[in-house]
């Protein structure tokens, strides 16, 4: 009887052992499958990323083509590009067609914020606050903001009292709301040094910021641009550009990057461009 009991216990132990082994093997199989999927995803992401970087290199080559008729135009139009099995879309915007945070006049800044949807009062206050941010001294201009106004608003910082160091710094300016920032950020720069955008390359919102141009003038400029899609604008390209590249693989894997570069020309032993700003993905 005891022999049968011991035999039953041994059989039970064997069954539990087999069950435990089956669970462990199932876990290992699931883990291996998960790691395989992760590896495939990461590999696809790397391929898409390098396809996007190839698009950036193609854009630089297009901007500096020895054949002026084949040279790419930096006015925001889309250039398609095939790289391996990726579809790459490239757009280039000349920085001189944007509103310079450090150089734009009050009229241009007010025009920009009004065109972006701010009312007259809000547009004047944000424009003045931007000028106070970049201007040395502690005295606020009319409608503007210096440290006292930031403290009164409950903010633990004040203006730089010096030129903007980055475009993103403008998010901190008193009165700059997230909604307003989202609209104006694509047409802001710190690299043009111009009081107003160059109409040859400016996007619609930047054109709308130019005093006296009006909707009719902006539409006429855009229409003329569309008629000359195959050739360089009369003013040519500048040297500082923001290039946005999006690469999509056949399986839908996507990678994007946005880079502001300054061209250095094509000379032996010289890096053809310097990177001023780099952002991967769509997040701010």
CSV table of C-alpha atoms in Angstrom, one decimal:
chain,number,residue,atom,x,y,z
A,1,UNK,CA,0.0,0.0,0.0
A,2,UNK,CA,2.8,2.3,0.9
A,3,UNK,CA,4.6,1.4,-2.3
A,4,UNK,CA,1.5,2.5,-4.3
A,5,UNK,CA,1.3,5.7,-2.4
A,6,UNK,CA,4.9,6.5,-3.1
A,7,UNK,CA,4.4,5.6,-6.7
A,8,UNK,CA,1.4,8.0,-6.9
A,9,UNK,CA,3.4,10.8,-5.3
A,10,UNK,CA,6.3,10.3,-7.7
A,11,UNK,CA,3.8,10.4,-10.6
A,12,UNK,CA,2.3,13.6,-9.3
A,13,UNK,CA,5.8,15.1,-9.0
A,14,UNK,CA,6.6,14.1,-12.6
A,15,UNK,CA,3.4,15.6,-13.9
A,16,UNK,CA,4.0,18.9,-12.0
A,17,UNK,CA,7.6,18.9,-13.3
A,18,UNK,CA,6.3,18.4,-16.9
A,19,UNK,CA,3.8,21.2,-16.4
A,20,UNK,CA,6.4,23.6,-15.1
A,21,UNK,CA,8.7,22.8,-18.0
A,22,UNK,CA,5.9,23.4,-20.4
A,23,UNK,CA,5.2,26.7,-18.8
A,24,UNK,CA,8.9,27.7,-18.9
A,25,UNK,CA,9.2,26.6,-22.5
A,26,UNK,CA,6.1,28.6,-23.5
A,27,UNK,CA,7.6,31.6,-21.7
A,28,UNK,CA,10.9,31.3,-23.4
A,29,UNK,CA,9.1,31.0,-26.8
A,30,UNK,CA,7.0,34.1,-26.1
A,31,UNK,CA,10.1,36.0,-25.0
A,32,UNK,CA,12.0,34.9,-28.1
A,33,UNK,CA,9.1,36.0,-30.3
A,34,UNK,CA,8.9,39.3,-28.6
A,35,UNK,CA,12.6,39.9,-28.9
A,36,UNK,CA,12.5,39.0,-32.5
A,37,UNK,CA,9.7,41.4,-33.2
A,38,UNK,CA,11.6,44.1,-31.3
A,39,UNK,CA,14.7,43.4,-33.3
A,40,UNK,CA,12.8,43.7,-36.6
A,41,UNK,CA,11.2,46.9,-35.5
A,42,UNK,CA,14.5,48.4,-34.4
A,43,UNK,CA,16.2,47.3,-37.6
A,44,UNK,CA,13.4,48.9,-39.7
A,45,UNK,CA,13.7,52.1,-37.6
A,46,UNK,CA,17.4,52.2,-38.2
A,47,UNK,CA,16.9,51.8,-42.0
A,48,UNK,CA,14.2,54.5,-42.0
A,49,UNK,CA,16.5,56.8,-40.0
A,50,UNK,CA,19.4,56.4,-42.4
A,51,UNK,CA,17.0,56.9,-45.4
A,52,UNK,CA,16.0,60.2,-43.8
A,53,UNK,CA,19.7,61.1,-43.4
A,54,UNK,CA,20.3,60.2,-47.0
A,55,UNK,CA,17.5,62.6,-47.9
A,56,UNK,CA,19.3,65.4,-46.0
A,57,UNK,CA,22.5,64.7,-47.9
A,58,UNK,CA,20.5,64.7,-51.2
A,59,UNK,CA,19.0,68.1,-50.3
A,60,UNK,CA,22.5,69.6,-49.7
A,61,UNK,CA,23.6,68.2,-53.0
A,62,UNK,CA,20.5,69.6,-54.7
A,63,UNK,CA,21.1,73.1,-53.2
A,64,UNK,CA,24.7,73.1,-54.4
A,65,UNK,CA,24.2,71.5,-57.8
A,66,UNK,CA,26.8,72.9,-60.4
A,67,UNK,CA,23.9,73.1,-62.9
A,68,UNK,CA,21.9,76.1,-61.7
A,69,UNK,CA,18.8,75.0,-63.6
A,70,UNK,CA,18.9,71.7,-61.7
A,71,UNK,CA,19.5,73.4,-58.3
A,72,UNK,CA,16.8,72.8,-55.7
A,73,UNK,CA,14.7,75.8,-54.6
A,74,UNK,CA,14.3,76.6,-50.9
A,75,UNK,CA,10.7,77.8,-50.8
A,76,UNK,CA,9.1,74.8,-49.1
A,77,UNK,CA,8.1,72.8,-52.2
A,78,UNK,CA,8.3,69.0,-51.8
A,79,UNK,CA,11.1,67.0,-53.6
A,80,UNK,CA,10.5,63.2,-53.7
A,81,UNK,CA,13.5,60.9,-53.5
A,82,UNK,CA,13.8,57.1,-53.6
A,83,UNK,CA,16.4,55.5,-51.4
A,84,UNK,CA,16.6,51.7,-51.4
A,85,UNK,CA,13.0,50.7,-50.6
A,86,UNK,CA,12.1,53.9,-48.9
A,87,UNK,CA,10.0,56.8,-50.2
A,88,UNK,CA,11.6,60.0,-49.0
A,89,UNK,CA,10.0,63.5,-49.1
A,90,UNK,CA,12.2,66.5,-48.7
A,91,UNK,CA,11.3,70.2,-48.2
A,92,UNK,CA,13.7,73.1,-47.8
A,93,UNK,CA,12.9,76.5,-46.5
A,94,UNK,CA,15.5,79.3,-46.7
A,95,UNK,CA,15.9,81.0,-43.3
A,96,UNK,CA,15.9,84.4,-44.9
A,97,UNK,CA,12.2,83.9,-45.7
A,98,UNK,CA,11.4,83.7,-42.0
A,99,UNK,CA,10.8,86.2,-39.2
A,100,UNK,CA,14.1,86.8,-37.3
A,101,UNK,CA,13.5,87.0,-33.6
A,102,UNK,CA,16.6,89.1,-33.1
A,103,UNK,CA,16.2,91.5,-36.1
A,104,UNK,CA,12.5,91.7,-37.0
A,105,UNK,CA,10.9,95.2,-36.7
A,106,UNK,CA,7.9,95.8,-34.5
A,107,UNK,CA,5.6,96.0,-37.5
A,108,UNK,CA,6.7,92.6,-38.8
A,109,UNK,CA,6.3,91.0,-35.3
A,110,UNK,CA,2.8,92.5,-34.8
A,111,UNK,CA,1.8,91.4,-38.3
A,112,UNK,CA,3.0,87.9,-37.7
A,113,UNK,CA,1.0,87.4,-34.5
A,114,UNK,CA,-2.1,88.9,-36.0
A,115,UNK,CA,-1.8,86.7,-39.0
A,116,UNK,CA,-1.5,83.7,-36.6
A,117,UNK,CA,-4.8,84.6,-35.0
A,118,UNK,CA,-3.9,86.8,-32.1
A,119,UNK,CA,-6.1,89.9,-31.6
A,120,UNK,CA,-4.6,93.3,-31.9
A,121,UNK,CA,-3.9,93.8,-28.2
A,122,UNK,CA,-2.3,90.4,-27.8
A,123,UNK,CA,-0.2,90.8,-30.9
A,124,UNK,CA,1.2,94.1,-29.7
A,125,UNK,CA,2.0,92.8,-26.3
A,126,UNK,CA,3.8,89.7,-27.5
A,127,UNK,CA,5.7,91.7,-30.2
A,128,UNK,CA,6.8,94.2,-27.5
A,129,UNK,CA,7.8,91.4,-25.1
A,130,UNK,CA,10.0,89.8,-27.8
A,131,UNK,CA,11.8,93.1,-28.3
A,132,UNK,CA,12.2,93.5,-24.6
A,133,UNK,CA,13.6,90.0,-24.3
A,134,UNK,CA,16.4,90.7,-26.8
A,135,UNK,CA,17.0,94.3,-25.6
A,136,UNK,CA,19.4,95.0,-22.7
A,137,UNK,CA,18.2,97.0,-19.7
A,138,UNK,CA,15.5,96.6,-17.0
A,139,UNK,CA,13.0,99.2,-18.2
A,140,UNK,CA,10.0,97.7,-20.0
A,141,UNK,CA,8.8,99.3,-23.3
A,142,UNK,CA,5.1,100.2,-23.7
A,143,UNK,CA,3.2,96.9,-23.8
A,144,UNK,CA,6.4,95.1,-23.2
A,145,UNK,CA,7.8,92.9,-20.4
A,146,UNK,CA,10.9,92.9,-18.3
A,147,UNK,CA,11.7,91.0,-15.1
A,148,UNK,CA,9.1,92.8,-13.0
A,149,UNK,CA,6.3,91.8,-15.4
A,150,UNK,CA,7.4,88.2,-15.5
A,151,UNK,CA,7.5,88.1,-11.6
A,152,UNK,CA,4.0,89.7,-11.5
A,153,UNK,CA,2.8,86.9,-13.8
A,154,UNK,CA,4.2,84.3,-11.4
A,155,UNK,CA,7.1,83.2,-13.6
A,156,UNK,CA,10.4,82.3,-12.0
A,157,UNK,CA,12.5,83.8,-14.8
A,158,UNK,CA,12.9,87.0,-16.7
A,159,UNK,CA,14.0,88.0,-20.2
A,160,UNK,CA,17.5,87.3,-21.4
A,161,UNK,CA,18.2,91.0,-22.1
A,162,UNK,CA,20.3,89.8,-25.0
A,163,UNK,CA,19.6,88.2,-28.4
A,164,UNK,CA,17.7,85.0,-28.5
A,165,UNK,CA,20.1,82.0,-28.4
A,166,UNK,CA,17.6,79.5,-29.9
A,167,UNK,CA,14.3,79.7,-31.7
A,168,UNK,CA,12.7,77.6,-28.9
A,169,UNK,CA,13.5,80.3,-26.4
A,170,UNK,CA,10.6,82.3,-27.8
A,171,UNK,CA,8.2,79.9,-26.1
A,172,UNK,CA,9.2,81.5,-22.7
A,173,UNK,CA,8.3,85.1,-23.8
A,174,UNK,CA,5.5,86.5,-21.7
A,175,UNK,CA,2.2,86.2,-23.6
A,176,UNK,CA,3.3,83.4,-26.0
A,177,UNK,CA,0.6,80.8,-25.6
A,178,UNK,CA,1.1,77.2,-26.7
A,179,UNK,CA,-1.5,77.7,-29.5
A,180,UNK,CA,0.2,80.8,-30.8
A,181,UNK,CA,3.7,79.2,-30.6
A,182,UNK,CA,2.5,76.1,-32.6
A,183,UNK,CA,1.4,78.4,-35.5
A,184,UNK,CA,4.4,80.7,-35.6
A,185,UNK,CA,7.3,78.4,-34.8
A,186,UNK,CA,7.8,77.1,-38.4
A,187,UNK,CA,8.4,80.7,-39.7
A,188,UNK,CA,10.7,81.9,-36.9
A,189,UNK,CA,14.5,82.1,-37.1
A,190,UNK,CA,17.5,83.6,-35.5
A,191,UNK,CA,19.8,83.2,-38.5
A,192,UNK,CA,18.6,85.6,-41.2
A,193,UNK,CA,19.5,89.0,-39.7
A,194,UNK,CA,16.8,90.6,-41.7
A,195,UNK,CA,14.3,93.1,-40.5
A,196,UNK,CA,11.6,91.5,-42.7
A,197,UNK,CA,11.3,88.1,-44.5
A,198,UNK,CA,12.6,87.8,-48.1
A,199,UNK,CA,9.6,87.5,-50.2
A,200,UNK,CA,11.4,85.1,-52.6
A,201,UNK,CA,11.3,82.3,-50.1
A,202,UNK,CA,8.8,83.3,-47.4
A,203,UNK,CA,5.9,80.9,-46.6
A,204,UNK,CA,2.3,82.3,-46.5
A,205,UNK,CA,2.4,83.1,-42.8
A,206,UNK,CA,5.7,84.9,-43.1
A,207,UNK,CA,4.5,86.8,-46.1
A,208,UNK,CA,1.4,87.9,-44.1
A,209,UNK,CA,3.7,89.5,-41.5
A,210,UNK,CA,5.2,91.9,-44.1
A,211,UNK,CA,3.6,95.4,-43.6
A,212,UNK,CA,1.8,96.7,-46.6
A,213,UNK,CA,1.9,93.5,-48.6
A,214,UNK,CA,-1.7,92.4,-47.8
A,215,UNK,CA,-3.4,89.2,-49.0
A,216,UNK,CA,-3.5,90.3,-52.6
A,217,UNK,CA,0.3,90.9,-52.7
A,218,UNK,CA,1.0,87.6,-50.9
A,219,UNK,CA,-1.2,85.7,-53.3
A,220,UNK,CA,0.5,87.3,-56.3
A,221,UNK,CA,3.9,86.3,-55.0
A,222,UNK,CA,2.8,82.7,-54.4
A,223,UNK,CA,1.1,82.6,-57.8
A,224,UNK,CA,4.3,83.8,-59.5
A,225,UNK,CA,6.3,81.2,-57.6
A,226,UNK,CA,3.9,78.4,-58.8
A,227,UNK,CA,4.4,79.5,-62.4
A,228,UNK,CA,8.2,79.2,-62.1
A,229,UNK,CA,8.3,75.9,-60.3
A,230,UNK,CA,11.1,74.6,-62.4
A,231,UNK,CA,13.6,77.3,-62.0
A,232,UNK,CA,15.3,79.2,-59.2
A,233,UNK,CA,13.6,82.2,-57.8
A,234,UNK,CA,15.1,85.5,-59.1
A,235,UNK,CA,16.9,86.1,-55.8
A,236,UNK,CA,18.4,82.6,-55.7
A,237,UNK,CA,19.0,80.6,-52.5
A,238,UNK,CA,20.7,81.8,-49.4
A,239,UNK,CA,23.2,79.9,-47.3
A,240,UNK,CA,21.1,78.9,-44.3
A,241,UNK,CA,18.2,76.5,-44.7
A,242,UNK,CA,15.9,74.4,-42.7
A,243,UNK,CA,15.5,71.0,-44.3
A,244,UNK,CA,12.7,68.6,-43.3
A,245,UNK,CA,12.9,65.0,-44.4
A,246,UNK,CA,10.4,62.1,-44.0
A,247,UNK,CA,11.2,58.6,-45.0
A,248,UNK,CA,8.6,55.8,-45.2
A,249,UNK,CA,9.6,52.1,-45.8
A,250,UNK,CA,7.4,49.7,-47.7
A,251,UNK,CA,6.2,48.2,-44.4
A,252,UNK,CA,5.0,51.6,-43.2
A,253,UNK,CA,8.0,52.3,-40.8
A,254,UNK,CA,8.5,56.0,-40.7
A,255,UNK,CA,11.3,58.3,-39.7
A,256,UNK,CA,11.6,62.1,-39.9
A,257,UNK,CA,14.2,64.8,-39.1
A,258,UNK,CA,14.4,68.5,-39.3
A,259,UNK,CA,17.7,70.2,-39.5
A,260,UNK,CA,18.8,73.8,-40.0
A,261,UNK,CA,22.1,73.9,-41.8
A,262,UNK,CA,24.5,76.6,-43.1
A,263,UNK,CA,26.2,75.8,-46.4
A,264,UNK,CA,29.9,76.2,-46.6
A,265,UNK,CA,30.4,75.6,-50.3
A,266,UNK,CA,32.1,72.7,-52.1
A,267,UNK,CA,35.8,72.8,-51.4
A,268,UNK,CA,38.3,70.0,-51.0
A,269,UNK,CA,38.6,68.8,-47.4
A,270,UNK,CA,35.7,71.0,-46.3
A,271,UNK,CA,32.5,69.8,-44.6
A,272,UNK,CA,29.9,71.0,-47.1
A,273,UNK,CA,27.6,72.3,-44.3
A,274,UNK,CA,27.4,73.1,-40.6
A,275,UNK,CA,24.4,71.9,-38.5
A,276,UNK,CA,22.9,74.7,-36.5
A,277,UNK,CA,19.8,72.9,-35.3
A,278,UNK,CA,18.7,69.2,-35.3
A,279,UNK,CA,15.5,67.6,-34.3
A,280,UNK,CA,14.3,64.0,-34.9
A,281,UNK,CA,10.7,63.0,-35.1
A,282,UNK,CA,7.8,65.4,-34.9
A,283,UNK,CA,7.9,66.2,-31.2
A,284,UNK,CA,8.9,69.7,-30.1
